[in-house]
Short mmCIF file of N, CA and C and ligand atoms in Angstrom, two decimals:
data_model
loop_
_atom_site.label_atom_id
_atom_site.label_comp_id
_atom_site.label_asym_id
_atom_site.label_seq_id
_atom_site.Cartn_x
_atom_site.Cartn_y
_atom_site.Cartn_z
N MET A 128 74.02 -49.15 -64.78
CA MET A 128 72.75 -49.46 -64.16
C MET A 128 72.63 -48.73 -62.82
N LEU A 129 71.41 -48.63 -62.34
CA LEU A 129 71.18 -47.97 -61.06
C LEU A 129 71.22 -49.02 -59.94
N HIS A 130 72.13 -48.83 -59.01
CA HIS A 130 72.22 -49.70 -57.85
C HIS A 130 71.59 -48.99 -56.65
N THR A 131 70.93 -49.76 -55.81
CA THR A 131 70.40 -49.21 -54.57
C THR A 131 70.92 -50.05 -53.41
N GLY A 132 70.92 -49.46 -52.24
CA GLY A 132 71.38 -50.22 -51.08
C GLY A 132 71.15 -49.44 -49.80
N SER A 133 71.50 -50.07 -48.71
CA SER A 133 71.28 -49.44 -47.40
C SER A 133 72.11 -50.13 -46.33
N CYS A 134 72.12 -49.51 -45.17
CA CYS A 134 72.66 -50.15 -43.97
C CYS A 134 71.65 -51.20 -43.51
N HIS A 135 71.85 -51.78 -42.34
CA HIS A 135 70.93 -52.83 -41.88
C HIS A 135 69.58 -52.28 -41.45
N CYS A 136 69.57 -51.17 -40.70
CA CYS A 136 68.30 -50.66 -40.17
C CYS A 136 67.56 -49.78 -41.17
N GLY A 137 68.24 -49.36 -42.22
CA GLY A 137 67.59 -48.57 -43.26
C GLY A 137 67.67 -47.06 -43.05
N ALA A 138 68.26 -46.63 -41.96
CA ALA A 138 68.38 -45.19 -41.72
C ALA A 138 69.30 -44.52 -42.74
N LEU A 139 70.21 -45.31 -43.27
CA LEU A 139 71.17 -44.81 -44.25
C LEU A 139 70.94 -45.59 -45.55
N SER A 140 70.61 -44.87 -46.62
CA SER A 140 70.42 -45.54 -47.89
C SER A 140 71.13 -44.75 -48.98
N PHE A 141 71.30 -45.40 -50.12
CA PHE A 141 72.06 -44.76 -51.18
C PHE A 141 71.67 -45.37 -52.52
N GLU A 142 71.98 -44.65 -53.58
CA GLU A 142 71.86 -45.20 -54.94
C GLU A 142 72.97 -44.60 -55.78
N PHE A 143 73.42 -45.36 -56.75
CA PHE A 143 74.50 -44.87 -57.60
C PHE A 143 74.43 -45.56 -58.96
N GLU A 144 74.92 -44.86 -59.96
CA GLU A 144 75.01 -45.38 -61.32
C GLU A 144 76.38 -46.00 -61.51
N ALA A 145 76.40 -47.26 -61.95
CA ALA A 145 77.68 -47.94 -62.19
C ALA A 145 77.39 -49.22 -62.96
N PRO A 146 78.41 -49.83 -63.54
CA PRO A 146 78.21 -51.12 -64.18
C PRO A 146 77.81 -52.18 -63.15
N PRO A 147 77.36 -53.36 -63.60
CA PRO A 147 77.05 -54.44 -62.66
C PRO A 147 78.27 -54.75 -61.78
N VAL A 148 78.01 -55.19 -60.57
CA VAL A 148 79.09 -55.50 -59.63
C VAL A 148 79.56 -56.93 -59.90
N THR A 149 80.74 -57.06 -60.48
CA THR A 149 81.27 -58.39 -60.82
C THR A 149 82.57 -58.69 -60.10
N GLU A 150 83.21 -57.68 -59.53
CA GLU A 150 84.42 -57.94 -58.77
C GLU A 150 84.55 -56.98 -57.61
N GLY A 151 85.21 -57.45 -56.58
CA GLY A 151 85.35 -56.66 -55.37
C GLY A 151 86.79 -56.40 -55.03
N LEU A 152 86.96 -55.65 -53.95
CA LEU A 152 88.29 -55.31 -53.47
C LEU A 152 88.28 -55.42 -51.96
N ARG A 153 89.28 -56.12 -51.46
CA ARG A 153 89.49 -56.11 -50.02
C ARG A 153 90.86 -55.51 -49.77
N CYS A 154 91.09 -55.09 -48.56
CA CYS A 154 92.31 -54.37 -48.23
C CYS A 154 92.80 -54.88 -46.89
N ASN A 155 94.11 -54.88 -46.72
CA ASN A 155 94.70 -55.43 -45.48
C ASN A 155 95.19 -54.34 -44.53
N CYS A 156 94.74 -53.10 -44.73
CA CYS A 156 95.18 -52.03 -43.82
C CYS A 156 94.54 -52.23 -42.45
N SER A 157 94.92 -51.40 -41.49
CA SER A 157 94.52 -51.64 -40.10
C SER A 157 93.01 -51.57 -39.91
N ILE A 158 92.32 -50.72 -40.66
CA ILE A 158 90.87 -50.63 -40.46
C ILE A 158 90.13 -51.65 -41.31
N CYS A 159 90.55 -51.82 -42.57
CA CYS A 159 89.85 -52.78 -43.44
C CYS A 159 89.98 -54.20 -42.91
N ALA A 160 91.13 -54.52 -42.34
CA ALA A 160 91.31 -55.86 -41.78
C ALA A 160 90.29 -56.12 -40.68
N ARG A 161 89.96 -55.09 -39.93
CA ARG A 161 88.99 -55.24 -38.85
C ARG A 161 87.55 -55.28 -39.36
N LYS A 162 87.27 -54.50 -40.40
CA LYS A 162 85.91 -54.50 -40.95
C LYS A 162 85.61 -55.80 -41.70
N GLY A 163 86.56 -56.26 -42.48
CA GLY A 163 86.38 -57.49 -43.22
C GLY A 163 85.38 -57.40 -44.36
N ALA A 164 85.07 -56.21 -44.81
CA ALA A 164 84.07 -56.04 -45.87
C ALA A 164 84.72 -56.14 -47.25
N THR A 165 83.96 -56.67 -48.20
CA THR A 165 84.38 -56.61 -49.60
C THR A 165 83.75 -55.38 -50.22
N MET A 166 84.59 -54.51 -50.77
CA MET A 166 84.13 -53.25 -51.35
C MET A 166 84.04 -53.39 -52.87
N THR A 167 83.32 -52.48 -53.51
CA THR A 167 83.27 -52.52 -54.97
C THR A 167 84.67 -52.32 -55.55
N GLY A 168 84.94 -53.02 -56.65
CA GLY A 168 86.22 -52.87 -57.32
C GLY A 168 86.35 -51.50 -57.96
N PHE A 169 85.23 -50.93 -58.33
CA PHE A 169 85.25 -49.57 -58.90
C PHE A 169 84.94 -48.56 -57.80
N SER A 170 85.25 -47.30 -58.09
CA SER A 170 84.83 -46.23 -57.19
C SER A 170 83.91 -45.30 -57.97
N VAL A 171 83.03 -44.62 -57.26
CA VAL A 171 82.10 -43.69 -57.91
C VAL A 171 82.32 -42.30 -57.33
N SER A 172 82.11 -41.29 -58.17
CA SER A 172 82.32 -39.91 -57.73
C SER A 172 81.16 -39.46 -56.85
N SER A 173 81.37 -38.37 -56.15
CA SER A 173 80.31 -37.83 -55.29
C SER A 173 79.10 -37.40 -56.12
N GLU A 174 79.31 -37.13 -57.43
CA GLU A 174 78.17 -36.80 -58.30
C GLU A 174 77.38 -38.04 -58.69
N GLN A 175 78.02 -39.20 -58.66
CA GLN A 175 77.36 -40.44 -59.09
C GLN A 175 76.56 -41.10 -57.98
N ILE A 176 76.83 -40.73 -56.73
CA ILE A 176 76.14 -41.40 -55.62
C ILE A 176 75.24 -40.41 -54.91
N ARG A 177 74.02 -40.88 -54.58
CA ARG A 177 73.09 -40.08 -53.80
C ARG A 177 72.87 -40.79 -52.46
N ILE A 178 73.13 -40.07 -51.40
CA ILE A 178 73.08 -40.64 -50.06
C ILE A 178 71.94 -40.00 -49.29
N LYS A 179 71.12 -40.85 -48.66
CA LYS A 179 70.02 -40.35 -47.82
C LYS A 179 70.23 -40.86 -46.40
N ALA A 180 70.26 -39.95 -45.45
CA ALA A 180 70.44 -40.33 -44.05
C ALA A 180 69.31 -39.73 -43.24
N LYS A 181 68.61 -40.60 -42.49
CA LYS A 181 67.54 -40.13 -41.61
C LYS A 181 68.13 -39.77 -40.26
N ASP A 182 67.66 -38.68 -39.68
CA ASP A 182 67.97 -38.34 -38.29
C ASP A 182 69.47 -38.37 -37.99
N GLY A 183 70.25 -37.83 -38.90
CA GLY A 183 71.69 -37.75 -38.63
C GLY A 183 72.36 -39.10 -38.49
N ALA A 184 71.87 -40.10 -39.24
CA ALA A 184 72.40 -41.46 -39.10
C ALA A 184 73.81 -41.62 -39.67
N LEU A 185 74.21 -40.70 -40.53
CA LEU A 185 75.51 -40.85 -41.19
C LEU A 185 76.64 -40.34 -40.29
N SER A 186 77.52 -41.24 -39.91
CA SER A 186 78.70 -40.84 -39.15
C SER A 186 79.95 -41.16 -39.94
N THR A 187 81.03 -40.52 -39.58
CA THR A 187 82.27 -40.65 -40.32
C THR A 187 83.43 -40.84 -39.36
N TYR A 188 84.23 -41.83 -39.66
CA TYR A 188 85.41 -42.09 -38.86
C TYR A 188 86.65 -41.83 -39.70
N THR A 189 87.61 -41.12 -39.14
CA THR A 189 88.88 -40.91 -39.84
C THR A 189 90.02 -41.20 -38.87
N PHE A 190 91.16 -41.46 -39.43
CA PHE A 190 92.35 -41.66 -38.59
C PHE A 190 93.57 -41.30 -39.44
N GLY A 191 94.72 -41.27 -38.83
CA GLY A 191 95.94 -40.97 -39.57
C GLY A 191 95.83 -39.60 -40.24
N SER A 192 96.03 -39.56 -41.54
CA SER A 192 95.99 -38.29 -42.28
C SER A 192 94.58 -37.73 -42.38
N GLY A 193 93.56 -38.55 -42.11
CA GLY A 193 92.17 -38.10 -42.22
C GLY A 193 91.66 -38.00 -43.64
N VAL A 194 92.46 -38.43 -44.61
CA VAL A 194 92.04 -38.31 -46.02
C VAL A 194 90.92 -39.31 -46.32
N ALA A 195 91.11 -40.55 -45.97
CA ALA A 195 90.06 -41.55 -46.19
C ALA A 195 88.95 -41.31 -45.16
N LYS A 196 87.70 -41.37 -45.65
CA LYS A 196 86.56 -41.13 -44.76
C LYS A 196 85.71 -42.40 -44.71
N HIS A 197 85.64 -42.98 -43.51
CA HIS A 197 84.93 -44.25 -43.33
C HIS A 197 83.55 -43.96 -42.78
N HIS A 198 82.54 -44.14 -43.64
CA HIS A 198 81.18 -43.75 -43.28
C HIS A 198 80.39 -44.95 -42.77
N PHE A 199 79.58 -44.72 -41.75
CA PHE A 199 78.77 -45.81 -41.19
C PHE A 199 77.48 -45.25 -40.60
N CYS A 200 76.54 -46.14 -40.40
CA CYS A 200 75.26 -45.77 -39.77
C CYS A 200 75.44 -45.80 -38.26
N ASN A 201 75.13 -44.71 -37.60
CA ASN A 201 75.31 -44.69 -36.15
C ASN A 201 74.12 -45.27 -35.39
N LYS A 202 73.11 -45.79 -36.11
CA LYS A 202 72.02 -46.50 -35.45
C LYS A 202 72.32 -48.00 -35.38
N CYS A 203 72.71 -48.58 -36.52
CA CYS A 203 72.93 -50.03 -36.55
C CYS A 203 74.41 -50.40 -36.67
N GLY A 204 75.27 -49.42 -36.91
CA GLY A 204 76.70 -49.68 -36.90
C GLY A 204 77.28 -50.22 -38.19
N ILE A 205 76.45 -50.36 -39.22
CA ILE A 205 76.96 -50.96 -40.46
C ILE A 205 77.74 -49.94 -41.27
N TYR A 206 78.87 -50.43 -41.73
CA TYR A 206 79.79 -49.63 -42.55
C TYR A 206 79.35 -49.75 -44.02
N THR A 207 78.84 -48.67 -44.57
CA THR A 207 78.20 -48.73 -45.88
C THR A 207 79.12 -48.37 -47.05
N PHE A 208 79.99 -47.40 -46.85
CA PHE A 208 80.89 -46.96 -47.93
C PHE A 208 82.00 -46.10 -47.33
N HIS A 209 83.04 -45.88 -48.10
CA HIS A 209 84.08 -44.95 -47.66
C HIS A 209 84.56 -44.11 -48.83
N GLN A 210 85.10 -42.96 -48.50
CA GLN A 210 85.81 -42.16 -49.50
C GLN A 210 87.26 -42.60 -49.45
N THR A 211 87.82 -42.85 -50.62
CA THR A 211 89.10 -43.56 -50.66
C THR A 211 90.29 -42.66 -50.35
N LEU A 212 91.33 -43.31 -49.90
CA LEU A 212 92.59 -42.62 -49.64
C LEU A 212 93.23 -42.18 -50.96
N ARG A 213 93.13 -43.04 -51.96
CA ARG A 213 93.84 -42.77 -53.21
C ARG A 213 93.12 -41.74 -54.08
N GLN A 214 91.78 -41.67 -53.94
CA GLN A 214 90.98 -40.74 -54.75
C GLN A 214 89.97 -40.04 -53.84
N PRO A 215 90.40 -39.02 -53.11
CA PRO A 215 89.44 -38.32 -52.24
C PRO A 215 88.24 -37.81 -53.04
N GLY A 216 87.05 -37.92 -52.46
CA GLY A 216 85.84 -37.53 -53.17
C GLY A 216 85.21 -38.67 -53.95
N TYR A 217 85.90 -39.80 -54.02
CA TYR A 217 85.36 -40.99 -54.68
C TYR A 217 85.06 -42.05 -53.62
N TYR A 218 83.99 -42.78 -53.87
CA TYR A 218 83.49 -43.73 -52.90
C TYR A 218 83.63 -45.16 -53.40
N ARG A 219 83.96 -46.05 -52.49
CA ARG A 219 83.77 -47.48 -52.72
C ARG A 219 82.64 -47.92 -51.78
N ILE A 220 81.83 -48.82 -52.30
CA ILE A 220 80.63 -49.22 -51.58
C ILE A 220 80.82 -50.62 -51.01
N ASN A 221 80.34 -50.85 -49.80
CA ASN A 221 80.35 -52.18 -49.19
C ASN A 221 79.37 -53.05 -49.98
N ILE A 222 79.90 -54.06 -50.67
CA ILE A 222 79.06 -54.89 -51.55
C ILE A 222 77.93 -55.55 -50.77
N GLY A 223 78.17 -55.86 -49.51
CA GLY A 223 77.13 -56.48 -48.69
C GLY A 223 75.92 -55.59 -48.46
N CYS A 224 76.07 -54.30 -48.73
CA CYS A 224 74.97 -53.34 -48.53
C CYS A 224 74.20 -53.06 -49.81
N ILE A 225 74.64 -53.63 -50.95
CA ILE A 225 73.99 -53.34 -52.23
C ILE A 225 72.86 -54.35 -52.46
N ASP A 226 71.67 -53.84 -52.78
CA ASP A 226 70.51 -54.70 -53.00
C ASP A 226 70.77 -55.69 -54.14
N GLY A 227 70.40 -56.93 -53.93
CA GLY A 227 70.41 -57.92 -55.00
C GLY A 227 71.78 -58.47 -55.36
N VAL A 228 72.81 -58.13 -54.60
CA VAL A 228 74.15 -58.65 -54.88
C VAL A 228 74.56 -59.56 -53.71
N ASP A 229 74.99 -60.78 -54.04
CA ASP A 229 75.45 -61.72 -53.02
C ASP A 229 76.95 -61.51 -52.83
N SER A 230 77.29 -60.79 -51.76
CA SER A 230 78.70 -60.41 -51.57
C SER A 230 79.61 -61.62 -51.44
N SER A 231 79.06 -62.76 -50.98
CA SER A 231 79.91 -63.93 -50.77
C SER A 231 80.26 -64.62 -52.08
N SER A 232 79.59 -64.25 -53.17
CA SER A 232 79.87 -64.90 -54.45
C SER A 232 80.69 -64.02 -55.39
N ILE A 233 81.08 -62.85 -54.94
CA ILE A 233 81.82 -61.91 -55.79
C ILE A 233 83.32 -62.12 -55.58
N PRO A 234 84.06 -62.43 -56.64
CA PRO A 234 85.51 -62.57 -56.46
C PRO A 234 86.15 -61.23 -56.13
N PHE A 235 87.25 -61.27 -55.41
CA PHE A 235 87.86 -59.99 -55.03
C PHE A 235 89.38 -60.04 -55.14
N GLU A 236 89.94 -58.87 -55.36
CA GLU A 236 91.39 -58.69 -55.28
C GLU A 236 91.71 -58.14 -53.90
N VAL A 237 92.97 -58.29 -53.51
CA VAL A 237 93.40 -57.75 -52.23
C VAL A 237 94.39 -56.63 -52.48
N PHE A 238 94.06 -55.48 -51.93
CA PHE A 238 94.92 -54.31 -52.06
C PHE A 238 95.83 -54.24 -50.83
N ASN A 239 97.10 -54.02 -51.07
CA ASN A 239 98.07 -54.00 -49.97
C ASN A 239 98.09 -52.63 -49.29
N GLY A 240 96.96 -52.27 -48.69
CA GLY A 240 96.85 -50.97 -48.03
C GLY A 240 97.76 -50.86 -46.81
N ALA A 241 98.13 -52.01 -46.25
CA ALA A 241 99.00 -51.99 -45.07
C ALA A 241 100.36 -51.38 -45.40
N ALA A 242 100.73 -51.39 -46.68
CA ALA A 242 102.04 -50.88 -47.09
C ALA A 242 102.03 -49.37 -47.32
N ILE A 243 100.83 -48.77 -47.27
CA ILE A 243 100.69 -47.35 -47.58
C ILE A 243 100.46 -46.56 -46.30
N LYS A 244 101.14 -45.46 -46.16
CA LYS A 244 100.92 -44.61 -44.99
C LYS A 244 99.56 -43.94 -45.14
N SER A 245 98.71 -44.10 -44.15
CA SER A 245 97.37 -43.53 -44.23
C SER A 245 97.39 -42.07 -43.83
ZN1 ZN B 423 71.47 -48.33 -39.95
#
Protein backbone atom coordinates (compact mmCIF):
# COMPACT_ATOMS: atom_id res chain seq x y z
CA MET A 1 0.00 0.00 0.00
CA LEU A 2 1.02 3.62 -0.38
CA HIS A 3 1.95 5.29 2.89
CA THR A 4 2.27 9.05 3.26
CA GLY A 5 3.69 11.09 6.08
CA SER A 6 5.53 14.19 7.13
CA CYS A 7 7.40 16.01 9.85
CA HIS A 8 5.39 18.25 12.19
CA CYS A 9 5.55 21.50 10.19
CA GLY A 10 5.11 19.79 6.83
CA ALA A 11 8.30 21.08 5.23
CA LEU A 12 9.48 17.50 4.93
CA SER A 13 7.09 14.93 3.50
CA PHE A 14 7.43 11.47 2.05
CA GLU A 15 5.56 8.53 0.58
CA PHE A 16 6.55 4.92 0.19
CA GLU A 17 5.14 1.59 -0.92
CA ALA A 18 5.12 -1.07 1.78
CA PRO A 19 2.79 -3.48 3.57
CA PRO A 20 0.58 -2.11 6.38
CA VAL A 21 2.53 -1.07 9.47
CA THR A 22 1.84 -3.74 12.09
CA GLU A 23 5.10 -3.89 14.01
CA GLY A 24 7.84 -1.51 14.97
CA LEU A 25 11.44 -1.51 16.02
CA ARG A 26 13.14 0.41 18.75
CA CYS A 27 16.85 0.45 19.40
CA ASN A 28 18.94 1.08 22.50
CA CYS A 29 21.98 2.66 20.82
CA SER A 30 23.20 6.07 21.96
CA ILE A 31 21.14 8.08 19.48
CA CYS A 32 17.96 5.97 19.35
CA ALA A 33 17.77 5.94 23.14
CA ARG A 34 17.68 9.73 23.04
CA LYS A 35 15.16 9.97 20.20
CA GLY A 36 12.79 7.42 21.68
CA ALA A 37 11.03 6.89 18.35
CA THR A 38 9.45 3.65 17.20
CA MET A 39 10.62 2.93 13.66
CA THR A 40 9.05 0.68 11.05
CA GLY A 41 9.98 -2.97 11.47
CA PHE A 42 10.68 -3.14 7.75
CA SER A 43 13.06 -1.00 5.77
CA VAL A 44 12.43 0.42 2.30
CA SER A 45 14.93 1.03 -0.47
CA SER A 46 15.74 4.48 -1.81
CA GLU A 47 13.70 3.51 -4.91
CA GLN A 48 10.63 2.77 -2.77
CA ILE A 49 10.56 6.09 -0.92
CA ARG A 50 9.95 9.54 -2.39
CA ILE A 51 11.07 12.43 -0.22
CA LYS A 52 9.98 16.04 -0.68
CA ALA A 53 11.75 18.80 1.22
CA LYS A 54 10.81 22.47 0.98
CA ASP A 55 13.49 25.14 1.30
CA GLY A 56 16.30 22.79 2.24
CA ALA A 57 14.37 21.42 5.22
CA LEU A 58 16.08 18.02 5.07
CA SER A 59 19.10 17.79 7.35
CA THR A 60 21.24 14.80 8.15
CA TYR A 61 23.12 13.90 11.27
CA THR A 62 25.86 11.28 11.34
CA PHE A 63 28.31 10.12 13.96
CA GLY A 64 30.84 7.35 14.47
CA SER A 65 31.44 5.60 11.14
CA GLY A 66 28.93 7.91 9.42
CA VAL A 67 27.22 4.93 7.77
CA ALA A 68 23.82 5.43 9.39
CA LYS A 69 22.20 8.68 8.27
CA HIS A 70 19.74 10.28 10.69
CA HIS A 71 17.46 12.59 8.74
CA PHE A 72 15.35 15.33 10.31
CA CYS A 73 13.50 18.52 9.47
CA ASN A 74 15.59 21.55 10.33
CA LYS A 75 12.48 23.74 10.69
CA CYS A 76 10.56 21.77 13.32
CA GLY A 77 13.25 19.34 14.46
CA ILE A 78 11.27 16.16 13.92
CA TYR A 79 13.23 13.05 13.09
CA THR A 80 11.36 11.47 10.18
CA PHE A 81 13.50 8.55 8.98
CA HIS A 82 17.04 7.22 8.87
CA GLN A 83 19.21 5.19 6.56
CA THR A 84 20.19 2.12 8.49
CA LEU A 85 23.59 1.04 9.69
CA ARG A 86 22.97 -2.56 8.68
CA GLN A 87 21.61 -1.78 5.18
CA PRO A 88 22.99 1.50 3.81
CA GLY A 89 20.60 2.99 1.25
CA TYR A 90 17.58 1.51 3.06
CA TYR A 91 15.32 3.59 5.23
CA ARG A 92 13.32 2.98 8.37
CA ILE A 93 10.53 5.45 8.94
CA ASN A 94 9.48 7.03 12.24
CA ILE A 95 6.03 5.48 12.72
CA GLY A 96 4.84 8.63 14.49
CA CYS A 97 5.30 10.53 11.20
CA ILE A 98 3.17 8.15 9.08
CA ASP A 99 -0.37 9.36 8.33
CA GLY A 100 -3.16 7.31 9.88
CA VAL A 101 -0.95 5.11 12.07
CA ASP A 102 -1.18 5.34 15.86
CA SER A 103 2.44 4.80 16.88
CA SER A 104 1.47 4.17 20.50
CA SER A 105 -0.59 1.11 19.54
CA ILE A 106 2.05 -0.62 17.40
CA PRO A 107 3.96 -3.41 19.15
CA PHE A 108 7.71 -3.24 18.78
CA GLU A 109 10.85 -5.30 19.13
CA VAL A 110 14.00 -3.89 20.65
CA PHE A 111 17.21 -4.10 18.67
CA ASN A 112 20.40 -4.23 20.72
CA GLY A 113 22.14 -1.50 18.75
CA ALA A 114 24.17 -0.56 21.80
CA ALA A 115 26.16 -3.77 21.28
CA ILE A 116 27.17 -2.80 17.73
CA LYS A 117 29.99 -0.45 16.88
CA SER A 118 28.47 2.41 14.91
ZN1 LIG B 1 9.24 20.19 9.80
